[in-house]
C-alpha cells in the first residue's frame, strides 16, 4: 500500500521553490552556449530562489582554462573559479561606473549577444518565458529536449 504524503510535507518541499523576489514558485535554468556556433553545450537547474552564481558552483561545471567565459552581472566573483572570465562591472549607490567601466561592459555585451539570441530561441518554446505548469521533476528533461531541438535547428 503506497504511503501518503502529508500536506505539511508538501508545503515544506514547495517552500524551497518559492522566490520572494517574484512572489511565486519558480525554477531556474542555466545554460552554457558556444559563442561561435550558438549551440547549447550544457544546462543546470535548481529552485528559483537560488542565486545564479550559486547555481554555477552547485553544478560543478568544468571549464577549460583556455576558454573565455562571458557571463552576466549575476556571476560576480567568477574569476576566483575561472581565471579567464569576463563579467560586467556593477554600479552601486555610492560608486557610479566610470567611462572605462561603461566601455568594458559594452564590449562584454557585444560579445554576449550570441548567448542572448540562444536564450531567445528557448523562449519561443515558452518553457522559460511563462509559468511552468507541469511537474518539477520533469522540468530538466523537457528543457534539455527543447535545447536539443534548438541545436538541431541551428545545424540547418
Coordinates of C-alpha atoms in Angstrom, one line a residue:
X1 CA 0.0 0.0 0.0
X2 CA 1.6 3.4 -1.0
X3 CA 2.3 5.8 1.7
X4 CA 0.5 9.2 1.5
X5 CA 2.4 12.4 1.7
X6 CA 1.0 14.8 4.3
X7 CA 0.1 18.3 3.3
X8 CA 2.7 19.8 5.7
X9 CA 5.5 17.8 4.0
X10 CA 4.4 19.0 0.6
X11 CA 4.4 22.6 1.8
X12 CA 7.9 22.2 3.2
X13 CA 9.0 20.9 -0.2
X14 CA 7.2 23.6 -2.0
X15 CA 8.8 26.3 0.1
X16 CA 12.2 25.5 -1.5
X17 CA 10.9 26.8 -4.8
X18 CA 9.3 30.0 -3.6
X19 CA 11.1 33.1 -4.8
X20 CA 10.4 36.1 -2.6
X21 CA 11.5 38.4 -5.4
X22 CA 9.0 37.1 -7.9
X23 CA 6.3 36.2 -5.3
X24 CA 5.7 32.8 -6.8
X25 CA 7.2 29.3 -7.0
X26 CA 9.9 29.3 -9.7
X27 CA 12.5 27.1 -11.3
X28 CA 15.9 28.3 -12.6
X29 CA 17.8 27.1 -15.6
X30 CA 21.4 27.9 -16.5
X31 CA 22.8 27.3 -19.9
X32 CA 26.3 27.3 -21.3
X33 CA 26.4 28.3 -25.0
X34 CA 29.1 28.3 -27.6
X35 CA 29.8 31.8 -28.8
X36 CA 30.8 30.7 -32.3
X37 CA 28.1 28.1 -33.2
X38 CA 25.4 29.4 -30.8
X39 CA 24.7 25.8 -29.6
X40 CA 23.7 24.9 -26.1
X41 CA 26.5 22.9 -24.6
X42 CA 25.3 22.3 -21.0
X43 CA 22.5 23.1 -18.7
X44 CA 21.8 23.1 -14.9
X45 CA 18.7 23.5 -12.9
X46 CA 17.6 24.5 -9.4
X47 CA 14.9 26.1 -7.4
X48 CA 14.2 29.6 -8.4
X49 CA 15.4 31.3 -5.3
X50 CA 19.0 30.0 -5.9
X51 CA 21.3 32.8 -7.0
X52 CA 22.9 32.5 -10.4
X53 CA 26.5 32.1 -9.2
X54 CA 25.4 29.6 -6.5
X55 CA 23.8 27.5 -9.2
X56 CA 27.1 27.6 -11.2
X57 CA 29.0 26.4 -8.1
X58 CA 26.5 23.7 -7.4
X59 CA 26.5 22.4 -11.0
X60 CA 30.3 21.9 -10.8
X61 CA 30.6 22.8 -14.5
X62 CA 34.2 22.3 -15.6
X63 CA 35.5 25.0 -18.0
X64 CA 38.9 24.6 -19.7
X65 CA 41.3 27.3 -18.6
X66 CA 41.8 28.4 -22.2
X67 CA 38.1 29.1 -22.7
X68 CA 36.9 32.6 -22.2
X69 CA 33.7 32.7 -20.1
X70 CA 31.4 35.6 -20.8
X71 CA 28.7 35.9 -18.1
X72 CA 26.2 38.5 -16.9
X73 CA 26.4 40.5 -13.7
X74 CA 24.8 37.8 -11.6
X75 CA 28.1 35.9 -11.7
X76 CA 30.3 38.4 -9.8
X77 CA 33.3 36.6 -8.4
X78 CA 33.5 34.1 -11.2
X79 CA 37.2 35.0 -11.7
X80 CA 38.0 33.2 -8.5
X81 CA 36.9 29.9 -10.0
X82 CA 37.8 30.5 -13.7
X83 CA 40.6 33.0 -14.3
X84 CA 39.7 33.6 -17.9
X85 CA 36.2 35.0 -17.3
X86 CA 34.6 38.4 -18.1
X87 CA 31.7 39.8 -16.1
X88 CA 30.2 43.3 -16.3
X89 CA 31.0 45.7 -13.6
X90 CA 28.1 46.7 -11.3
X91 CA 27.5 50.2 -10.1
X92 CA 26.5 50.9 -6.6
X93 CA 24.7 53.7 -4.8
X94 CA 28.0 55.4 -3.9
X95 CA 30.3 54.2 -6.7
X96 CA 28.9 55.0 -10.1
X97 CA 30.5 53.5 -13.2
X98 CA 33.4 55.4 -14.8
X99 CA 33.5 55.8 -18.6
X100 CA 36.1 53.0 -18.8
X101 CA 33.8 50.7 -16.9
X102 CA 30.9 51.5 -19.2
X103 CA 33.1 50.8 -22.2
X104 CA 34.2 47.5 -20.7
X105 CA 30.5 46.5 -20.1
X106 CA 29.6 47.4 -23.6
X107 CA 32.4 45.2 -25.1
X108 CA 31.2 42.3 -23.0
X109 CA 27.6 42.8 -24.0
X110 CA 28.6 42.9 -27.7
X111 CA 30.3 39.5 -27.3
X112 CA 27.4 38.0 -25.3
X113 CA 24.8 38.8 -27.9
X114 CA 25.0 35.2 -29.4
X115 CA 24.2 33.8 -26.0
X116 CA 21.2 36.2 -25.6
X117 CA 19.9 35.1 -29.0
X118 CA 20.2 31.4 -27.9
X119 CA 18.1 32.3 -24.8
X120 CA 15.6 34.0 -27.1
X121 CA 15.3 30.8 -29.2
X122 CA 14.5 28.9 -26.0
X123 CA 11.8 31.4 -25.0
X124 CA 10.0 30.7 -28.3
X125 CA 9.1 27.4 -26.7
X126 CA 7.6 29.2 -23.7
X127 CA 9.3 26.9 -21.1
X128 CA 11.4 29.8 -19.7
X129 CA 9.2 32.8 -20.6
X130 CA 6.0 31.7 -19.0
X131 CA 4.9 29.7 -15.9
X132 CA 5.9 26.1 -16.0
X133 CA 2.7 24.3 -15.0
X134 CA 3.9 20.7 -15.1
X135 CA 5.7 18.5 -12.6
X136 CA 9.0 20.0 -11.3
X137 CA 10.8 16.6 -11.7
X138 CA 10.3 16.8 -15.5
X139 CA 11.5 20.3 -16.0
X140 CA 15.1 19.4 -16.6
X141 CA 14.2 16.6 -19.1
X142 CA 11.9 18.9 -21.1
X143 CA 14.3 21.8 -21.0
X144 CA 17.1 19.5 -22.4
X145 CA 14.8 18.2 -25.1
X146 CA 14.0 21.7 -26.2
X147 CA 17.7 22.6 -26.1
X148 CA 18.3 19.7 -28.4
X149 CA 15.6 20.9 -30.8
X150 CA 17.2 24.4 -30.8
X151 CA 20.6 22.8 -31.5
X152 CA 19.1 20.8 -34.4
X153 CA 17.6 24.0 -35.8
X154 CA 20.9 25.7 -35.6
X155 CA 22.6 23.0 -37.6
X156 CA 20.2 23.5 -40.6

